[in-house]
PDB file of C-alpha atoms in Angstrom:
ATOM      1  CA  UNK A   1      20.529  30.770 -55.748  1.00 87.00           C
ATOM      2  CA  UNK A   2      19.627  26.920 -56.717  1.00 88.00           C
ATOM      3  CA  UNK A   3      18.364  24.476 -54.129  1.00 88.00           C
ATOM      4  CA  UNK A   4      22.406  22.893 -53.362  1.00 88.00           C
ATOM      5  CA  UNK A   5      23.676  26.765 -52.360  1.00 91.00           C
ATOM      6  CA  UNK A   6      20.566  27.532 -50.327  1.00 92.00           C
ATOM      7  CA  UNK A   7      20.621  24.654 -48.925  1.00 92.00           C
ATOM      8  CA  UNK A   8      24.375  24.990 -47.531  1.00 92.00           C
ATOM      9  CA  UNK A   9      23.520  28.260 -46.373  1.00 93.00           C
ATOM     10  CA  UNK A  10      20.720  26.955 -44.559  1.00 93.00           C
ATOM     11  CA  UNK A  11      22.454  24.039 -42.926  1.00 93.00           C
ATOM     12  CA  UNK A  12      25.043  26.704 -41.624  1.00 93.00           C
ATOM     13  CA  UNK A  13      22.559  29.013 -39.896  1.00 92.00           C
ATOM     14  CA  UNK A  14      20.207  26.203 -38.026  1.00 90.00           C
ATOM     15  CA  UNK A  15      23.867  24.569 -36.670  1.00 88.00           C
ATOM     16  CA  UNK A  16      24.317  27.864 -35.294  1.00 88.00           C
ATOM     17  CA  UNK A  17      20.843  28.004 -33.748  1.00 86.00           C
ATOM     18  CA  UNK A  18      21.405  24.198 -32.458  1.00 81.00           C
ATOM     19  CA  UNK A  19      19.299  22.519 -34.615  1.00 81.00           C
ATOM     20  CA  UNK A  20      19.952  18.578 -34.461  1.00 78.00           C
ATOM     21  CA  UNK A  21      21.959  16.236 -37.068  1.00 79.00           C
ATOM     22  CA  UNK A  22      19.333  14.001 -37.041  1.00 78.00           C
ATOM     23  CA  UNK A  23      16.565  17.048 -37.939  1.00 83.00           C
ATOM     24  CA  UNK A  24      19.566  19.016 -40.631  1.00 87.00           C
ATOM     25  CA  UNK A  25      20.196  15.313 -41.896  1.00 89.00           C
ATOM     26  CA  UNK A  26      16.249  14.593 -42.577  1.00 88.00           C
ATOM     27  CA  UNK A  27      15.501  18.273 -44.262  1.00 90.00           C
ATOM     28  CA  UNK A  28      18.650  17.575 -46.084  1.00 92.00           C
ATOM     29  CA  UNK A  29      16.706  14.418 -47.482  1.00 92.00           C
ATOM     30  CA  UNK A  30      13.715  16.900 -48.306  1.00 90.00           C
ATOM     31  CA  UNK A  31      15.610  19.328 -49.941  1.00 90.00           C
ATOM     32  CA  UNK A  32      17.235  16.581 -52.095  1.00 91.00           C
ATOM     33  CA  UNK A  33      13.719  15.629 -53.227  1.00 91.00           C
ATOM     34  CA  UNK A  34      12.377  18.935 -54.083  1.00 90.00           C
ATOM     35  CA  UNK A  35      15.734  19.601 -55.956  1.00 89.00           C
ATOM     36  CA  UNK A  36      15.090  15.678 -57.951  1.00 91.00           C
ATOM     37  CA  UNK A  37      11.469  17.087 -58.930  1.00 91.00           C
ATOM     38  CA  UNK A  38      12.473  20.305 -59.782  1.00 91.00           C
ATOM     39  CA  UNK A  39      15.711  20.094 -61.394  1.00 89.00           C
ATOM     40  CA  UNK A  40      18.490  22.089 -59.612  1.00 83.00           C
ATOM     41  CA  UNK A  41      16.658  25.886 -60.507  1.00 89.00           C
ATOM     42  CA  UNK A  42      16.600  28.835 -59.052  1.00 91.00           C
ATOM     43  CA  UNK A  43      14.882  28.886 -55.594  1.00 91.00           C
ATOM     44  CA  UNK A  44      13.221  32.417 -56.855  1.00 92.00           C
ATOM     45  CA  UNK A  45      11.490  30.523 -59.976  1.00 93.00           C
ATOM     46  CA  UNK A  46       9.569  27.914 -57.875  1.00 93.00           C
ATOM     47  CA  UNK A  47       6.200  29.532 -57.061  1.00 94.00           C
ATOM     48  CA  UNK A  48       3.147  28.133 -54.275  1.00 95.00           C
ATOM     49  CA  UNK A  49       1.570  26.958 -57.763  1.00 94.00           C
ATOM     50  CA  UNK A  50       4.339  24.308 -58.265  1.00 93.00           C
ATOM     51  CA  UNK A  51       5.042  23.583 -54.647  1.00 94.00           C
ATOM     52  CA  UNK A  52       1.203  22.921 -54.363  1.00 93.00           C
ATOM     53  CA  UNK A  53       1.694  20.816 -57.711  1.00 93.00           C
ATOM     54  CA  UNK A  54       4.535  18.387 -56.316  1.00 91.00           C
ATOM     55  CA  UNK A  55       2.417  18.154 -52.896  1.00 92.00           C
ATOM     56  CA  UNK A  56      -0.747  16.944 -54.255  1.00 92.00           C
ATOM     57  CA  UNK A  57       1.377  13.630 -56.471  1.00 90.00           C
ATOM     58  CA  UNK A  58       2.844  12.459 -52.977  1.00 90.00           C
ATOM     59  CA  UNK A  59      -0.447  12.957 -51.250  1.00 87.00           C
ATOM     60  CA  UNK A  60      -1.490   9.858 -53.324  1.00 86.00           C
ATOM     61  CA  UNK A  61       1.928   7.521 -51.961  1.00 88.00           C
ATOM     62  CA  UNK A  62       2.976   9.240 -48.749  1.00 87.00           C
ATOM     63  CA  UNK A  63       0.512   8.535 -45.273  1.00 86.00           C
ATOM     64  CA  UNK A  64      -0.239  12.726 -43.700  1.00 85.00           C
ATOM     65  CA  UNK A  65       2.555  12.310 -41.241  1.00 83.00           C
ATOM     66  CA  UNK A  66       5.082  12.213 -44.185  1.00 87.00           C
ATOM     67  CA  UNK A  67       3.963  14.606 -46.159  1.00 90.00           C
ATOM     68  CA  UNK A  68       3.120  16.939 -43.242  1.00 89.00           C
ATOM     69  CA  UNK A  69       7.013  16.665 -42.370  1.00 89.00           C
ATOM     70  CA  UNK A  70       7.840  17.614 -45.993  1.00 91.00           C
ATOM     71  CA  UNK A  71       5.819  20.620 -45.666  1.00 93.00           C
ATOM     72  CA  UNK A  72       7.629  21.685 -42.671  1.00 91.00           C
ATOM     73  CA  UNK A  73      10.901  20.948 -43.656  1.00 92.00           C
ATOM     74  CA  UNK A  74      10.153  22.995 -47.303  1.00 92.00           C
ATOM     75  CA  UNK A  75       8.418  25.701 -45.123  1.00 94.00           C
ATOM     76  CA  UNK A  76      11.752  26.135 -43.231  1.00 94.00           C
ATOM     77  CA  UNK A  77      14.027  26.186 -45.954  1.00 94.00           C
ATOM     78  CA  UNK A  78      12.017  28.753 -48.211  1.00 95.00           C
ATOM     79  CA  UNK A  79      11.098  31.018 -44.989  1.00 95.00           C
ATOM     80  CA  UNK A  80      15.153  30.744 -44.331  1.00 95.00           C
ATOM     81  CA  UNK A  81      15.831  32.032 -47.943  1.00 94.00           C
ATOM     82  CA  UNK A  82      12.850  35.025 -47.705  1.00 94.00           C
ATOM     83  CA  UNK A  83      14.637  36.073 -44.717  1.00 95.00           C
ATOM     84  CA  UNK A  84      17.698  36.174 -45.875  1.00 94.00           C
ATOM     85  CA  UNK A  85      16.387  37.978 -48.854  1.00 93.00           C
ATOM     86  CA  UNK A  86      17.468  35.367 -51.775  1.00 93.00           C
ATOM     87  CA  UNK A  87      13.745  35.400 -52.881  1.00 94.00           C
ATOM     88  CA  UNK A  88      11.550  38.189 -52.987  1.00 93.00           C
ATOM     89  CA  UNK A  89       8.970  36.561 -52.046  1.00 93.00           C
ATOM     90  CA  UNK A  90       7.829  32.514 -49.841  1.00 95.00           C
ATOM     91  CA  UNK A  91       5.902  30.467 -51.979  1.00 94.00           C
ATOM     92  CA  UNK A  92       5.421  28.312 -49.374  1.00 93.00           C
ATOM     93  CA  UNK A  93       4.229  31.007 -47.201  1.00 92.00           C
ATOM     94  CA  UNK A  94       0.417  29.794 -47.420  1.00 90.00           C
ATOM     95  CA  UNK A  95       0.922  26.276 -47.437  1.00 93.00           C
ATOM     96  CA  UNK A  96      -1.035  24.268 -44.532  1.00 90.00           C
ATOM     97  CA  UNK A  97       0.332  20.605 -43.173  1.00 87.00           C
ATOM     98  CA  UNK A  98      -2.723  18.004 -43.441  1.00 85.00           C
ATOM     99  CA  UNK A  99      -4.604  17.215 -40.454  1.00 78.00           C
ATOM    100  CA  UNK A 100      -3.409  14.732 -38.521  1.00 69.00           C
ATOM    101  CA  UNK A 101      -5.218  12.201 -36.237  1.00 61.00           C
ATOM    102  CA  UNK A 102      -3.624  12.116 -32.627  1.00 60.00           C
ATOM    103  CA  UNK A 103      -1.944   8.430 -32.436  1.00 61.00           C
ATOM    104  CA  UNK A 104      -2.146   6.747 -29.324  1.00 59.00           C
ATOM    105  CA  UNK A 105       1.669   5.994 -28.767  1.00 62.00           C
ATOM    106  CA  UNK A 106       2.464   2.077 -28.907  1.00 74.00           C
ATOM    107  CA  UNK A 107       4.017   1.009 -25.344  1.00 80.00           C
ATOM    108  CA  UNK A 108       4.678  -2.682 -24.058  1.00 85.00           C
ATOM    109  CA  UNK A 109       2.977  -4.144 -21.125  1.00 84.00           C
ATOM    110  CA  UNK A 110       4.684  -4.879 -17.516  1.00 87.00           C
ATOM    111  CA  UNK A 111       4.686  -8.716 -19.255  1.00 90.00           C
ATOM    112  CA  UNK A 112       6.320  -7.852 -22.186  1.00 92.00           C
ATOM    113  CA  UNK A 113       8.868  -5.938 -20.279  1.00 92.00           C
ATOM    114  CA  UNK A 114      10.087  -9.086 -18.315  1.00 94.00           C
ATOM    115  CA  UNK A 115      10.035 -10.916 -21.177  1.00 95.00           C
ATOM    116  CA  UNK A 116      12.319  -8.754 -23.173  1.00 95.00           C
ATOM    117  CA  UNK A 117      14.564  -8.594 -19.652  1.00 95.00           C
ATOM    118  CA  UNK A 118      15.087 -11.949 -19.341  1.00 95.00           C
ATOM    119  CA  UNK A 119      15.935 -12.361 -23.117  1.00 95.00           C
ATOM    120  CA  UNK A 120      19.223 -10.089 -22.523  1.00 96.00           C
ATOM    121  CA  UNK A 121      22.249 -12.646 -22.399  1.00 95.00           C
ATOM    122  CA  UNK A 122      25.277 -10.287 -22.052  1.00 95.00           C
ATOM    123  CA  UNK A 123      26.282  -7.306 -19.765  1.00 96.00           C
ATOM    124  CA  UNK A 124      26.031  -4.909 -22.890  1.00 96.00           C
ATOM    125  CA  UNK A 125      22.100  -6.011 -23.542  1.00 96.00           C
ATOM    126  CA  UNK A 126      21.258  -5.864 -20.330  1.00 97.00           C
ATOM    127  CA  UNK A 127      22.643  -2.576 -19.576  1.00 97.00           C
ATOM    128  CA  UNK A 128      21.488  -1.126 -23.128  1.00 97.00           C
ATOM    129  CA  UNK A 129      17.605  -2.182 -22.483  1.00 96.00           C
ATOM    130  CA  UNK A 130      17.934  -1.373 -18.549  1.00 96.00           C
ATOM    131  CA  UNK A 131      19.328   2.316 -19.486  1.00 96.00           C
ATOM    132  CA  UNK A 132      16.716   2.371 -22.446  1.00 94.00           C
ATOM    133  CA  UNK A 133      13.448   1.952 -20.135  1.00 93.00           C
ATOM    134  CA  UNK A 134      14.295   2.993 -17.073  1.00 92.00           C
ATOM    135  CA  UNK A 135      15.613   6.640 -18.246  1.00 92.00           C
ATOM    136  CA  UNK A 136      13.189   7.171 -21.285  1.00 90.00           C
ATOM    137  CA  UNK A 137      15.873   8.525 -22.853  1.00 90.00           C
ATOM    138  CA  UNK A 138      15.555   9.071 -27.274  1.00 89.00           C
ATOM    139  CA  UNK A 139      17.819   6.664 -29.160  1.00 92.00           C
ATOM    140  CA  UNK A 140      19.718   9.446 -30.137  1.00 90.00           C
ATOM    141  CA  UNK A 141      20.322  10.773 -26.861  1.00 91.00           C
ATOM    142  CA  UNK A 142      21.798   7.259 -25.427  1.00 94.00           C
ATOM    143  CA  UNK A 143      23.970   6.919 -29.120  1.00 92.00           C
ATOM    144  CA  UNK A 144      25.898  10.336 -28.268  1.00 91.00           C
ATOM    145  CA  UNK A 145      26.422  10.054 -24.309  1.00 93.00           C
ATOM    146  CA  UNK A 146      29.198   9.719 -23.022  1.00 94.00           C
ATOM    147  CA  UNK A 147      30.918   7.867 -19.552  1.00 93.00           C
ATOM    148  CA  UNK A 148      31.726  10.970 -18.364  1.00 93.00           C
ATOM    149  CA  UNK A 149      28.339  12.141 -18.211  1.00 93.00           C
ATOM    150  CA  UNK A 150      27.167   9.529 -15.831  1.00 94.00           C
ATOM    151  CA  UNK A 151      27.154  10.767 -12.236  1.00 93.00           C
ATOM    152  CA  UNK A 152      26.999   7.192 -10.381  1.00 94.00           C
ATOM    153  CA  UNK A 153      26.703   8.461  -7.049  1.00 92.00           C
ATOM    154  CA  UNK A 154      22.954  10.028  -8.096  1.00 90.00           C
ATOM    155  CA  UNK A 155      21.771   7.427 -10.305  1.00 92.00           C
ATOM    156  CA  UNK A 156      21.613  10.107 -12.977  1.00 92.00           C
ATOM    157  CA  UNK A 157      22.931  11.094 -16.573  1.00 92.00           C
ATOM    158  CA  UNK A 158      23.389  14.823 -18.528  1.00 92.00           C
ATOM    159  CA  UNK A 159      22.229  13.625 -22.101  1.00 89.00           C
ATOM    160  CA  UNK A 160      21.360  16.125 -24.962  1.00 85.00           C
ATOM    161  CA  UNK A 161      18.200  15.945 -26.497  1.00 78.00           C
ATOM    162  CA  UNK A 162      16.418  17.904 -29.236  1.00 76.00           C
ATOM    163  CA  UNK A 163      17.469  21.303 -29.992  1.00 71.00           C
ATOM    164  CA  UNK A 164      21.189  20.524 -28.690  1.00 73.00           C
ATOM    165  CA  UNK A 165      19.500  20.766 -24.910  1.00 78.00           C
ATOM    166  CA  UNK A 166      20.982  19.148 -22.120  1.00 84.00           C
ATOM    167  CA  UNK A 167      18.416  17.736 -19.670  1.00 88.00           C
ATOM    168  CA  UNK A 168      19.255  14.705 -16.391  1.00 89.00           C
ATOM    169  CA  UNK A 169      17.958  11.670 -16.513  1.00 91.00           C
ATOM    170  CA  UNK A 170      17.961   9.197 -13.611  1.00 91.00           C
ATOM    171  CA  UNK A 171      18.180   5.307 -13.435  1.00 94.00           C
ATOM    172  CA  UNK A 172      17.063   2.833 -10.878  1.00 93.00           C
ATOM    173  CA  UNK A 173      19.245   0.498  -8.983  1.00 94.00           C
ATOM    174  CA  UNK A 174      18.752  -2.655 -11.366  1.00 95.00           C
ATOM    175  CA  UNK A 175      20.488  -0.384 -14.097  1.00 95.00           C
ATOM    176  CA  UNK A 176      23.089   0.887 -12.339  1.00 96.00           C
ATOM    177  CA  UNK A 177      24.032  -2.532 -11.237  1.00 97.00           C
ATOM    178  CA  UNK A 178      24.188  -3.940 -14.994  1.00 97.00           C
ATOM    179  CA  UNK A 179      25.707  -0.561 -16.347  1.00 96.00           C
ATOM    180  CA  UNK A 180      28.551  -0.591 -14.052  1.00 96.00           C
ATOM    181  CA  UNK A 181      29.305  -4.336 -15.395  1.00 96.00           C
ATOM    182  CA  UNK A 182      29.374  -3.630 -18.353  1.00 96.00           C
ATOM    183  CA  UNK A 183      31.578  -0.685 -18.443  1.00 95.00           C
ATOM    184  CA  UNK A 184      33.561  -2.546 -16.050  1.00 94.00           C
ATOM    185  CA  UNK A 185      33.892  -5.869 -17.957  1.00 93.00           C
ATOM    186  CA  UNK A 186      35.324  -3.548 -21.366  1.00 93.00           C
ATOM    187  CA  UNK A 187      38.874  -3.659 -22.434  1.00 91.00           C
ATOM    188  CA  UNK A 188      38.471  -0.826 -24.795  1.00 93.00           C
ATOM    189  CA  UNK A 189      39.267   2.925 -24.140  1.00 92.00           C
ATOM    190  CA  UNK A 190      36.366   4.503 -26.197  1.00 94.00           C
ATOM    191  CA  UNK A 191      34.434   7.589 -24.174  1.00 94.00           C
ATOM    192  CA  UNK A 192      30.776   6.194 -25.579  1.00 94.00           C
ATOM    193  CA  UNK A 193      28.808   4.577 -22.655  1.00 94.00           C
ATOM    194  CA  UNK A 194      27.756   1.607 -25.617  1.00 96.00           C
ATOM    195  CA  UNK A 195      30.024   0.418 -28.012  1.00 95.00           C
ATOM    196  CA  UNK A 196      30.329  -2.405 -30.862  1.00 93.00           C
ATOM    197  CA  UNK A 197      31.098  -6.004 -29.414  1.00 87.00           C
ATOM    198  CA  UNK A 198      33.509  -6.052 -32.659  1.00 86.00           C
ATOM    199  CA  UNK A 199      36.258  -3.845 -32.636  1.00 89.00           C
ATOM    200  CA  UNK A 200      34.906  -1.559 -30.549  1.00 90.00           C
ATOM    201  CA  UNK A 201      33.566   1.937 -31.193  1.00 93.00           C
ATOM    202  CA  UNK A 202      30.247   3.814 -30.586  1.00 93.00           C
ATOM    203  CA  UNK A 203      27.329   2.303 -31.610  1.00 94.00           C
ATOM    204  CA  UNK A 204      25.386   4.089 -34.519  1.00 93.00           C
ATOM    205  CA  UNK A 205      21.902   4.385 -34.253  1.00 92.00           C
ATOM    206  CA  UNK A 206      20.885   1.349 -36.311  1.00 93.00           C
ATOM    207  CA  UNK A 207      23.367  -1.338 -34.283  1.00 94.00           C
ATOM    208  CA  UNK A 208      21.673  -0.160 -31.248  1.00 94.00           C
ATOM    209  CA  UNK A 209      17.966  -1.017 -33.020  1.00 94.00           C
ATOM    210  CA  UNK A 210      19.599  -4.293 -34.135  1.00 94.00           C
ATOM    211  CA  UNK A 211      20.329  -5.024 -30.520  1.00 95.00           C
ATOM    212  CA  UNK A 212      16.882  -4.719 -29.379  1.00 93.00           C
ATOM    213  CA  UNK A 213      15.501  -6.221 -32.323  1.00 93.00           C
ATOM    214  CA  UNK A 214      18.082  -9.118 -31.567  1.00 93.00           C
ATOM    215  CA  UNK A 215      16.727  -9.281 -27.902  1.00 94.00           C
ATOM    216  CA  UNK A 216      12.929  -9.153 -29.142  1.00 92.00           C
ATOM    217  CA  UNK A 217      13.571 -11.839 -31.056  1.00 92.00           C
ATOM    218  CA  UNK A 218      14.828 -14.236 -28.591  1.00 93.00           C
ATOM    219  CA  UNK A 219      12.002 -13.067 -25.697  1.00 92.00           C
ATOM    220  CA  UNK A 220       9.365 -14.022 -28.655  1.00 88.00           C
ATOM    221  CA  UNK A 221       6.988 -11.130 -28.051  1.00 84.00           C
ATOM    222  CA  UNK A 222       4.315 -11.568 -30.955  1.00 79.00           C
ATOM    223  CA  UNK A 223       4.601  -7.854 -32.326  1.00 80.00           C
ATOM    224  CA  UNK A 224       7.923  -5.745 -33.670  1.00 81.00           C
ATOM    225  CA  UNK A 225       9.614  -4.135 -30.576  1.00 85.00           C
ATOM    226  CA  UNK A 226      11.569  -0.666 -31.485  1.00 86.00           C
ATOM    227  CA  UNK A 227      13.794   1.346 -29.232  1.00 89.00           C
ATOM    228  CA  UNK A 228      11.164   3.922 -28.478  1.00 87.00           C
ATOM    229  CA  UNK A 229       8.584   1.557 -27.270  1.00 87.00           C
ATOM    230  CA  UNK A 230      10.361   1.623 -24.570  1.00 90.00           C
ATOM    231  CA  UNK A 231      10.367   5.247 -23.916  1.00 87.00           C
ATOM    232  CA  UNK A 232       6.466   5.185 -24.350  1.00 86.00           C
ATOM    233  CA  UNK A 233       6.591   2.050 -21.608  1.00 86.00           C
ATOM    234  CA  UNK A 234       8.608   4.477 -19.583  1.00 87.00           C
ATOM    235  CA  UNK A 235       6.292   7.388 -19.547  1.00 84.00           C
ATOM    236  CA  UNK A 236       3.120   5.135 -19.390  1.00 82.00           C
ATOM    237  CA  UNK A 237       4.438   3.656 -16.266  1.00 82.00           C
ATOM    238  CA  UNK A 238       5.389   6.687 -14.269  1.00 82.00           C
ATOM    239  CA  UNK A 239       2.124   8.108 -15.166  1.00 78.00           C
ATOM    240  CA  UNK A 240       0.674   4.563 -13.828  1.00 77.00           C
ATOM    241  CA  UNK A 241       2.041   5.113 -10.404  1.00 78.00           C
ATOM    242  CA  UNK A 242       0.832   8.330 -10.344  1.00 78.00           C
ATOM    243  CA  UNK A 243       3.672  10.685 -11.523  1.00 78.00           C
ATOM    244  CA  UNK A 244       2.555  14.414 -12.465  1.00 78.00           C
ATOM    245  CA  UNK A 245       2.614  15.183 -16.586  1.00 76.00           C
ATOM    246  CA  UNK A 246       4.687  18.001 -15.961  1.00 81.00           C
ATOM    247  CA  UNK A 247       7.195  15.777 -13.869  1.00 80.00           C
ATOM    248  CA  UNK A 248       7.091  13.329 -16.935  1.00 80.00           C
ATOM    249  CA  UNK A 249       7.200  16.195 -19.367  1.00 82.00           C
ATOM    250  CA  UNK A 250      10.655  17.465 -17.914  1.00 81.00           C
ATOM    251  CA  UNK A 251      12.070  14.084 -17.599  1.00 83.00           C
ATOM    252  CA  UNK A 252      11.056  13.418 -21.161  1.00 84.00           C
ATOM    253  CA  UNK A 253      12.087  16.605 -22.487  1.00 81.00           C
ATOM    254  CA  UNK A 254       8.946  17.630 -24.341  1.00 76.00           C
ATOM    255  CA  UNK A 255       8.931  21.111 -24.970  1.00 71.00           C
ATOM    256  CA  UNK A 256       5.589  20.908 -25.317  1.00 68.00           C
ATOM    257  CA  UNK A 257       2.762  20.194 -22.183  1.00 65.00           C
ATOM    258  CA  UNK A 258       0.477  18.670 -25.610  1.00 64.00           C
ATOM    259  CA  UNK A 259       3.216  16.291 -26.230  1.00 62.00           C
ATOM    260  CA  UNK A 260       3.413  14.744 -23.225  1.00 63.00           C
ATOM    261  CA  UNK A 261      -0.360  14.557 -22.674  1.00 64.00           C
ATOM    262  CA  UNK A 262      -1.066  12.617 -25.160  1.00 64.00           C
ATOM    263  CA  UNK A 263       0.109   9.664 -22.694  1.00 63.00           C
ATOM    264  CA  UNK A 264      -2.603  10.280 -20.733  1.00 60.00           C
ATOM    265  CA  UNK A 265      -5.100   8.186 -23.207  1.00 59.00           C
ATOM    266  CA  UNK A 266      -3.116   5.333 -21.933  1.00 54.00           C
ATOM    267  CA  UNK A 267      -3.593   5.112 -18.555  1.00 55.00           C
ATOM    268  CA  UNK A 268      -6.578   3.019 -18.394  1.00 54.00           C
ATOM    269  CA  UNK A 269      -6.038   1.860 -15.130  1.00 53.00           C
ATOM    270  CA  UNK A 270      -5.542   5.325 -13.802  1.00 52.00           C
ATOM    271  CA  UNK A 271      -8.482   6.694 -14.724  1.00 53.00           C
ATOM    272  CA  UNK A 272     -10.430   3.685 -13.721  1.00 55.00           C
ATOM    273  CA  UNK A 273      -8.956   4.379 -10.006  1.00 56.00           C
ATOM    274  CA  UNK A 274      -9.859   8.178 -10.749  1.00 52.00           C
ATOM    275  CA  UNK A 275     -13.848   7.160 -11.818  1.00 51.00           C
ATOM    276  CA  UNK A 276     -14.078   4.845  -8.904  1.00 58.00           C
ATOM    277  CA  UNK A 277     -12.627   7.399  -6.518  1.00 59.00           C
ATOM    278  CA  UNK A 278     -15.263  10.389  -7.608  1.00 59.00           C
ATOM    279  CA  UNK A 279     -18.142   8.301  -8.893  1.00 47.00           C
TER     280      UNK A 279
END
């Protein structure tokens, strides 16, 4: 079995298990790679030697975080294929990610925030950054929800987040208010909650960056802006006002407690309050 045919029985059996497009789509990527370096062989001929080979010439390009998620995806793909029994034995069995420094997520201040809100000039910007910071939601989950999934009476949304789980979010009143004009001021009939302003269909993942890129631009904010700055802002500001991690983990939809702790390191004016409450 070369690296094309395990890698189409692979795809078919994490679908099943709900793994995302956007996770199938970047091991895809990986697999690609490994076939380039390779040549398209026989899974069953690559051993840990030459896997440990091809690892050590990116370590000298790629930063630890990239080559840590080539690891994993190449980890998944031959433990797939020693399960399945196409290869005797996983070559990539004994093969450790790098260590990796926790990073300190990047959020935007309560300034920078107002900023980029009064830099939205139509109903669709406004709505788009509104629903981006006040849910927290992923890029991906706002690309592929739908109107229907909006309950309007609760303030809340059913989106799907990694691992094809469904989770509800909430919005405040500031975001309903802009959402329901925009959806409202639409002639189209397309069941995405954001659509193209040209001919419109469901915004891909990239024309919703471009938007917020486009609204960074015109607020003037000194540093890039990306879409999931604002999901950082998010949890940094419930945890501000005093919000539980485990409330923030759920609403999130970190699988992990570590994940979401991490946000924690932020709250410099929280634990000030804490050390001048107990000291």
């Amino acid at each position: 079995m070369n690296f094309f045919k395990a890698w189409e029985g692979y795809e078919a059996d994490k679908k099943i298990e709900g793994f995302s497009k956007q996770t199938l789509k970047a091991y895809q990527l990986q697999t690609n790679l490994l076939a380039r370096h390779f040549g398209d062989v026989e899974i069953s001929s690559v051993t840990t030697e030459d896997l440990k080979g091809y690892l050590a010439e990116l370590s000298n390009t790629l930063q630890p975080s990239s080559l840590a998620h080539r690891i994993r995806s190449m980890k998944s793909l031959f433990r797939w294929a020693h399960e399945e029994g196409h290869i005797p034995k996983n070559p990539a069995y004994k093969i450790k990610e790098p260590k990796i420094g926790k990073r300190i997520p990047k959020f935007l201040t309560e300034r920078e925030i107002e900023l980029l809100r009064e830099a939205c000039i139509t109903p669709m910007e406004n709505a788009l950054f509104e629903f981006m910071f006040s849910t927290g939601c992923r890029i991906g989950e706002i690309v592929s929800l739908e109107k229907n999934c909006i309950n309007w009476s609760n303030h809340s949304a059913i989106v799907r987040g990694k691992g094809d789980k469904e989770r509800e979010v909430y919005f405040n009143t500031r975001c309903d208010i802009w959402l329901k004009r925009y959806v409202e001021s639409r002639q189209d009939k397309d069941p995405a909650i954001f659509v193209t302003e040209r001919f419109p269909h469901k915004m891909s993942i990239a024309q919703m960056r471009y938007v917020i890129k486009r609204i960074s631009n015109r607020a003037g904010i000194n540093k890039e802006i990306h879409p999931h700055q604002l999901r950082h802002s998010y949890a940094t500001h419930m945890l501000n006002n005093g919000a539980p991690l485990e409330v923030i983990q759920s609403l999130l939809g970190h699988e992990k407690s570590e994940t979401t702790r991490i946000y924690a390191q932020l709250s410099g004016r929280l634990r000030k309050e804490f050390y001048q409450k107990y000291f």
